[in-house]
Amino acid sequence: MNRLHPLSAVTYAIQYGFLWLWIPVFLVVVLAGVFDPVSGAWVPVAAPFGFLFGIGYGVAYYYRFGYEVTTDTVDVSSGVVARRSREIPYRRIQNVDIRQSVFQRLFGLATVSVETAGGGDTEASLYFVSEGEANRLQSEIRRRTAEAKGQQRDRKRARRDEAKREGESEDEPASRDLIGPEPPEEFDRPAGPTDGEVPPRNAADDTTRVRDATGDVGADARTDRVGPEPADRTEGFGPVTDRDRREDPTAHPQKERLFDLEAKELLLYSFTSFRPAAVAAVLFIFFFATEAVVDLFVTIAQPFGGPTDLETGDTASYGILTIISGVISILVTYALSVAYTFATYYDFQLGRVGDDFVYERGLLQRYSGSIPSEKVQAVTVTDNPLQRLIEYGGLWVETAGYGPESNGGSQSAVPLAQHPRVYRFTENLTGVETPKFEGPPPIARRRYLVRYSLLAAVFVAIAFGVSTVTAFENWYVAAAAFLAVPPAAHLRYVHIGYYVGDDHIVIRGGFWRRRTTVVPYYRLQTVSVRRSIFQRRLGIASLVVDTASSRSFFWSSTTVYDIDLEDAREARDTSRDRLQTALRERAADDDLGLEVDFT
Amino acid sequence: MESLNPRIRFLWIAQGVITAAVLGVVLAAVDQLVVTVPTAVLAGTVVLVLLAGILYAIRLYQIWQFELQSDALYLERGVITFVETAVPFVRVQHVDTQFGPIERMLGLSSVVVYTAGSRNADVRIPGLTPDRARELQDTLRDLAIDSEADDAV
């Protein structure tokens, strides 16, 4: 079993030290209140004991934590008193992520997380290992996963051939050597940073691939690194020097660049996207520094006719203060959101190694992840009104794991690019034909009109309620909300669409964050037609297409809202049939269902 | 299409009664602690909820149907929102039979079908006799094994 980086013993010791510090303190305080002999004055003595115990525990935790990459599984065992040994089979791994905080980057460290589809959190989290080890682990796991897949395919093919009883005549011989000429001692090779490659699935294909990639390396070495520092960690992707590789260059597919986020795109993305986290940050600041913030607002508002202080002022000056505070809050929130997006997606690169997508990004905190393309559940194009205005959109791939951020299993493959490009990428990636969207019947728009009118009515009622208890009198001004009802209903209506394709169903919806999701039929889990009492009266229904992609609370199941009942049922039946066809087809050949070189 | 066992109505009615009782207790507490609630209002609300619960239970029983089709388990259910769901056998991860205390008293059992999906990931068929539940569980398991395919995830 391998140990974590020695420095993690220090961080664990400090963490547990401060955690355990509180336990004797708490005990002494509680006991002092109950028993006379115990006195609160013991706290300064008890606290260091707790701290020392915590340090001991942290160090023990470090020594009792082990991980290993074996032939079939990734093993992690942990626990000081209660032990847990976990084995994760390669075929079940969804993605492998490397995260580096600023502190970790300074010391050349990284956190590695391994995600599978099950469970609510990360299955294996190595906090933390050295950068080189992190990259080695990521590529080693990737290589072993590809191997496991190759074996599975071999078995599948063997079974099929047996079933056919038609001999080997149809099976292409050499070019289909799936596992590749892997020397057996490779498995026990020490943890060097050089063995970071995936064996070929398809040797003929890979030869060309490697040649392309090697040319690319010469042209632009920068894009071929995985970590933030190019110098000594590019081995796996650098010029071919390793002895093994010279003997058999086809055995090591290189990293190929698929997409780089350019400066212009990064800036556009930062300025046109909005992160709810920024609101939380602003609220947090306000909560902890309420007085300072209010003073600041008062100072800034004064030149514009605000009150000199909070106590003295009339209705007009308070109004000005409110407006100024609101404007400042919005500006600060927006600025934070821009900065956050910029820092998160700075230097975003997407590449591929074999059949896996690899990405990395981040200004201060670096993320680098790898997603096996066969784990991709669905592909989504998103855009918001601003991005639609400048005709840009983003491309996300959805897996069943959990990503580094709280966005479920969604990973940004292309944060932002021009619409034609994004659509071309999507079509290349999934093989979907250009969708001809069908929308809901006009009666759905009437439904939204009614729904939003009710919302506006509630708003007016609230305004009226407020006017009865406060000095605010012009409650009828709130009726202006009704003006927004027709456009809102119309916008919601026009952005709903769906397309039942040959191999995919494409579902579109949403105005503020419009999503166009391409779901291959072979990824369907369940299909439902839902009708509320209102929908039943209007003869419309919602079609819910469920896949295994794990999504956050906000990113709900893919649903086509309010289409004709007949259309919904037809789409459901088609999807069910095509799922069966697709499964049969996939059993009959090794089609991945995705084109990895999609850019 | 197969309907549920008629006894399931008693389970749902019992749930309605429990809801009504809880509501009654909450209203009584409000009456004691916060504001006075007239006894007529209190009794009226409880009776209304009770009636609604009973009607809901009867209607739900009339609506609930399921069927084993050639490729999928098909279910129809829902009073307020009517849902037709198809669970392809290939997507069945595992099948449970379960029963709670009231179900046990009524001699009923549920079958729960799990998929790897994100929403509607578990589908429950309530109100089956234990024998029927066991039989359905076995059938679904066999169908899921027969239609073995690539991994869903």
mmCIF file of C-alpha atoms in Angstrom, chain A residues 227-389:
data_model
loop_
_atom_site.group_PDB
_atom_site.id
_atom_site.type_symbol
_atom_site.label_atom_id
_atom_site.label_comp_id
_atom_site.label_asym_id
_atom_site.label_seq_id
_atom_site.Cartn_x
_atom_site.Cartn_y
_atom_site.Cartn_z
ATOM 1 C CA GLY A 227 -0.528 19.909 -14.694
ATOM 2 C CA PRO A 228 0.121 23.599 -14.366
ATOM 3 C CA GLU A 229 3.909 23.295 -14.548
ATOM 4 C CA PRO A 230 5.287 22.188 -17.859
ATOM 5 C CA ALA A 231 8.842 21.287 -17.028
ATOM 6 C CA ASP A 232 9.183 17.940 -15.329
ATOM 7 C CA ARG A 233 5.691 16.593 -15.476
ATOM 8 C CA THR A 234 5.184 16.432 -19.188
ATOM 9 C CA GLU A 235 6.973 13.094 -19.464
ATOM 10 C CA GLY A 236 3.879 11.154 -20.388
ATOM 11 C CA PHE A 237 3.075 13.576 -23.139
ATOM 12 C CA GLY A 238 6.438 14.921 -24.130
ATOM 13 C CA PRO A 239 8.717 13.781 -26.945
ATOM 14 C CA VAL A 240 9.177 10.044 -27.132
ATOM 15 C CA THR A 241 12.234 9.125 -25.103
ATOM 16 C CA ASP A 242 11.104 6.202 -23.026
ATOM 17 C CA ARG A 243 12.636 2.898 -24.066
ATOM 18 C CA ASP A 244 9.317 1.071 -24.139
ATOM 19 C CA ARG A 245 7.853 3.604 -26.400
ATOM 20 C CA ARG A 246 10.725 3.543 -28.817
ATOM 21 C CA GLU A 247 10.226 -0.166 -29.136
ATOM 22 C CA ASP A 248 6.522 0.140 -29.723
ATOM 23 C CA PRO A 249 5.273 3.623 -30.384
ATOM 24 C CA THR A 250 1.726 2.418 -30.995
ATOM 25 C CA ALA A 251 1.366 1.291 -27.400
ATOM 26 C CA HIS A 252 0.990 4.801 -26.021
ATOM 27 C CA PRO A 253 -1.660 7.117 -27.392
ATOM 28 C CA GLN A 254 -0.718 10.678 -26.593
ATOM 29 C CA LYS A 255 -2.767 13.489 -25.283
ATOM 30 C CA GLU A 256 -4.442 15.341 -28.080
ATOM 31 C CA ARG A 257 -5.796 18.818 -27.819
ATOM 32 C CA LEU A 258 -9.499 19.205 -28.589
ATOM 33 C CA PHE A 259 -10.395 22.635 -27.366
ATOM 34 C CA ASP A 260 -8.678 25.579 -25.673
ATOM 35 C CA LEU A 261 -10.664 28.421 -24.229
ATOM 36 C CA GLU A 262 -9.214 31.536 -25.819
ATOM 37 C CA ALA A 263 -8.803 34.814 -23.983
ATOM 38 C CA LYS A 264 -11.742 36.395 -25.778
ATOM 39 C CA GLU A 265 -14.006 33.459 -25.022
ATOM 40 C CA LEU A 266 -12.891 33.401 -21.406
ATOM 41 C CA LEU A 267 -13.693 37.085 -20.991
ATOM 42 C CA LEU A 268 -17.039 36.726 -22.753
ATOM 43 C CA TYR A 269 -17.849 33.729 -20.590
ATOM 44 C CA SER A 270 -16.906 35.575 -17.401
ATOM 45 C CA PHE A 271 -18.981 38.601 -18.280
ATOM 46 C CA THR A 272 -22.029 36.818 -19.658
ATOM 47 C CA SER A 273 -22.488 34.074 -17.084
ATOM 48 C CA PHE A 274 -23.754 34.533 -13.588
ATOM 49 C CA ARG A 275 -22.957 32.380 -10.598
ATOM 50 C CA PRO A 276 -25.424 32.117 -7.714
ATOM 51 C CA ALA A 277 -22.419 31.518 -5.458
ATOM 52 C CA ALA A 278 -21.664 35.233 -5.801
ATOM 53 C CA VAL A 279 -24.975 36.080 -4.119
ATOM 54 C CA ALA A 280 -24.085 33.776 -1.263
ATOM 55 C CA ALA A 281 -20.671 35.429 -0.959
ATOM 56 C CA VAL A 282 -22.182 38.919 -0.837
ATOM 57 C CA LEU A 283 -24.737 37.851 1.768
ATOM 58 C CA PHE A 284 -21.914 36.303 3.758
ATOM 59 C CA ILE A 285 -19.929 39.548 3.700
ATOM 60 C CA PHE A 286 -23.011 41.535 4.659
ATOM 61 C CA PHE A 287 -23.803 39.140 7.491
ATOM 62 C CA PHE A 288 -20.364 39.402 9.062
ATOM 63 C CA ALA A 289 -19.721 43.113 8.506
ATOM 64 C CA THR A 290 -23.234 44.553 8.554
ATOM 65 C CA GLU A 291 -22.260 47.813 10.279
ATOM 66 C CA ALA A 292 -19.255 48.553 8.099
ATOM 67 C CA VAL A 293 -21.254 47.828 4.956
ATOM 68 C CA VAL A 294 -24.184 50.019 6.040
ATOM 69 C CA ASP A 295 -21.790 52.845 6.945
ATOM 70 C CA LEU A 296 -20.195 52.514 3.540
ATOM 71 C CA PHE A 297 -23.594 52.698 1.845
ATOM 72 C CA VAL A 298 -24.494 55.817 3.831
ATOM 73 C CA THR A 299 -21.169 57.483 2.960
ATOM 74 C CA ILE A 300 -21.535 56.739 -0.726
ATOM 75 C CA ALA A 301 -25.188 57.779 -0.854
ATOM 76 C CA GLN A 302 -24.575 61.136 0.878
ATOM 77 C CA PRO A 303 -23.359 63.093 -2.169
ATOM 78 C CA PHE A 304 -26.462 61.912 -4.071
ATOM 79 C CA GLY A 305 -28.861 63.226 -1.444
ATOM 80 C CA GLY A 306 -28.810 60.331 0.995
ATOM 81 C CA PRO A 307 -29.233 60.819 4.740
ATOM 82 C CA THR A 308 -26.244 62.029 6.784
ATOM 83 C CA ASP A 309 -26.702 59.053 9.097
ATOM 84 C CA LEU A 310 -29.202 56.259 9.534
ATOM 85 C CA GLU A 311 -31.270 58.028 12.200
ATOM 86 C CA THR A 312 -31.865 61.331 10.451
ATOM 87 C CA GLY A 313 -33.468 61.347 7.073
ATOM 88 C CA ASP A 314 -36.784 61.725 5.295
ATOM 89 C CA THR A 315 -38.588 59.438 2.865
ATOM 90 C CA ALA A 316 -36.728 60.817 -0.162
ATOM 91 C CA SER A 317 -33.239 60.441 1.279
ATOM 92 C CA TYR A 318 -33.992 56.921 2.538
ATOM 93 C CA GLY A 319 -35.263 56.087 -0.921
ATOM 94 C CA ILE A 320 -32.020 57.317 -2.457
ATOM 95 C CA LEU A 321 -30.032 55.306 0.082
ATOM 96 C CA THR A 322 -32.035 52.184 -0.793
ATOM 97 C CA ILE A 323 -31.496 52.638 -4.515
ATOM 98 C CA ILE A 324 -27.769 53.335 -4.130
ATOM 99 C CA SER A 325 -27.333 50.334 -1.820
ATOM 100 C CA GLY A 326 -29.188 48.113 -4.274
ATOM 101 C CA VAL A 327 -27.085 49.293 -7.218
ATOM 102 C CA ILE A 328 -23.838 48.787 -5.294
ATOM 103 C CA SER A 329 -24.898 45.326 -4.131
ATOM 104 C CA ILE A 330 -25.766 44.260 -7.656
ATOM 105 C CA LEU A 331 -22.499 45.632 -9.036
ATOM 106 C CA VAL A 332 -20.430 43.926 -6.343
ATOM 107 C CA THR A 333 -22.265 40.638 -6.848
ATOM 108 C CA TYR A 334 -21.730 40.830 -10.576
ATOM 109 C CA ALA A 335 -18.038 41.695 -10.160
ATOM 110 C CA LEU A 336 -17.583 38.739 -7.810
ATOM 111 C CA SER A 337 -19.342 36.458 -10.240
ATOM 112 C CA VAL A 338 -17.135 37.627 -13.108
ATOM 113 C CA ALA A 339 -13.995 37.164 -11.029
ATOM 114 C CA TYR A 340 -15.097 33.727 -9.883
ATOM 115 C CA THR A 341 -15.852 32.510 -13.384
ATOM 116 C CA PHE A 342 -12.612 33.971 -14.651
ATOM 117 C CA ALA A 343 -10.558 32.266 -11.956
ATOM 118 C CA THR A 344 -12.368 28.962 -12.400
ATOM 119 C CA TYR A 345 -12.135 28.703 -16.157
ATOM 120 C CA TYR A 346 -8.795 30.425 -16.662
ATOM 121 C CA ASP A 347 -6.596 28.436 -19.036
ATOM 122 C CA PHE A 348 -9.277 25.847 -19.763
ATOM 123 C CA GLN A 349 -8.092 23.020 -21.957
ATOM 124 C CA LEU A 350 -9.906 19.962 -23.175
ATOM 125 C CA GLY A 351 -8.029 17.055 -24.651
ATOM 126 C CA ARG A 352 -8.316 13.379 -25.194
ATOM 127 C CA VAL A 353 -6.161 10.427 -24.296
ATOM 128 C CA GLY A 354 -7.381 7.301 -26.006
ATOM 129 C CA ASP A 355 -11.129 7.296 -25.507
ATOM 130 C CA ASP A 356 -11.046 9.526 -22.454
ATOM 131 C CA PHE A 357 -11.655 13.218 -22.233
ATOM 132 C CA VAL A 358 -9.211 15.101 -20.066
ATOM 133 C CA TYR A 359 -9.647 18.687 -19.025
ATOM 134 C CA GLU A 360 -7.866 21.154 -16.828
ATOM 135 C CA ARG A 361 -8.625 24.657 -15.713
ATOM 136 C CA GLY A 362 -8.216 27.194 -12.973
ATOM 137 C CA LEU A 363 -6.214 30.292 -12.115
ATOM 138 C CA LEU A 364 -5.600 29.829 -8.397
ATOM 139 C CA GLN A 365 -7.107 26.446 -7.773
ATOM 140 C CA ARG A 366 -6.298 23.986 -10.545
ATOM 141 C CA TYR A 367 -8.712 21.265 -11.561
ATOM 142 C CA SER A 368 -7.836 18.463 -13.858
ATOM 143 C CA GLY A 369 -10.188 15.627 -14.583
ATOM 144 C CA SER A 370 -10.609 12.704 -16.867
ATOM 145 C CA ILE A 371 -13.933 11.402 -18.115
ATOM 146 C CA PRO A 372 -14.164 8.085 -19.968
ATOM 147 C CA SER A 373 -16.242 8.873 -23.036
ATOM 148 C CA GLU A 374 -18.247 5.679 -22.646
ATOM 149 C CA LYS A 375 -19.524 7.022 -19.338
ATOM 150 C CA VAL A 376 -21.092 10.082 -20.923
ATOM 151 C CA GLN A 377 -24.842 9.924 -20.374
ATOM 152 C CA ALA A 378 -25.990 12.998 -22.231
ATOM 153 C CA VAL A 379 -24.630 16.123 -23.859
ATOM 154 C CA THR A 380 -26.122 19.529 -23.161
ATOM 155 C CA VAL A 381 -25.729 22.894 -24.867
ATOM 156 C CA THR A 382 -26.525 25.785 -22.554
ATOM 157 C CA ASP A 383 -26.870 29.484 -23.145
ATOM 158 C CA ASN A 384 -28.433 32.423 -21.329
ATOM 159 C CA PRO A 385 -30.121 35.440 -22.948
ATOM 160 C CA LEU A 386 -26.869 37.443 -23.063
ATOM 161 C CA GLN A 387 -24.976 34.608 -24.657
ATOM 162 C CA ARG A 388 -27.781 34.055 -27.168
ATOM 163 C CA LEU A 389 -27.584 37.735 -28.053
#
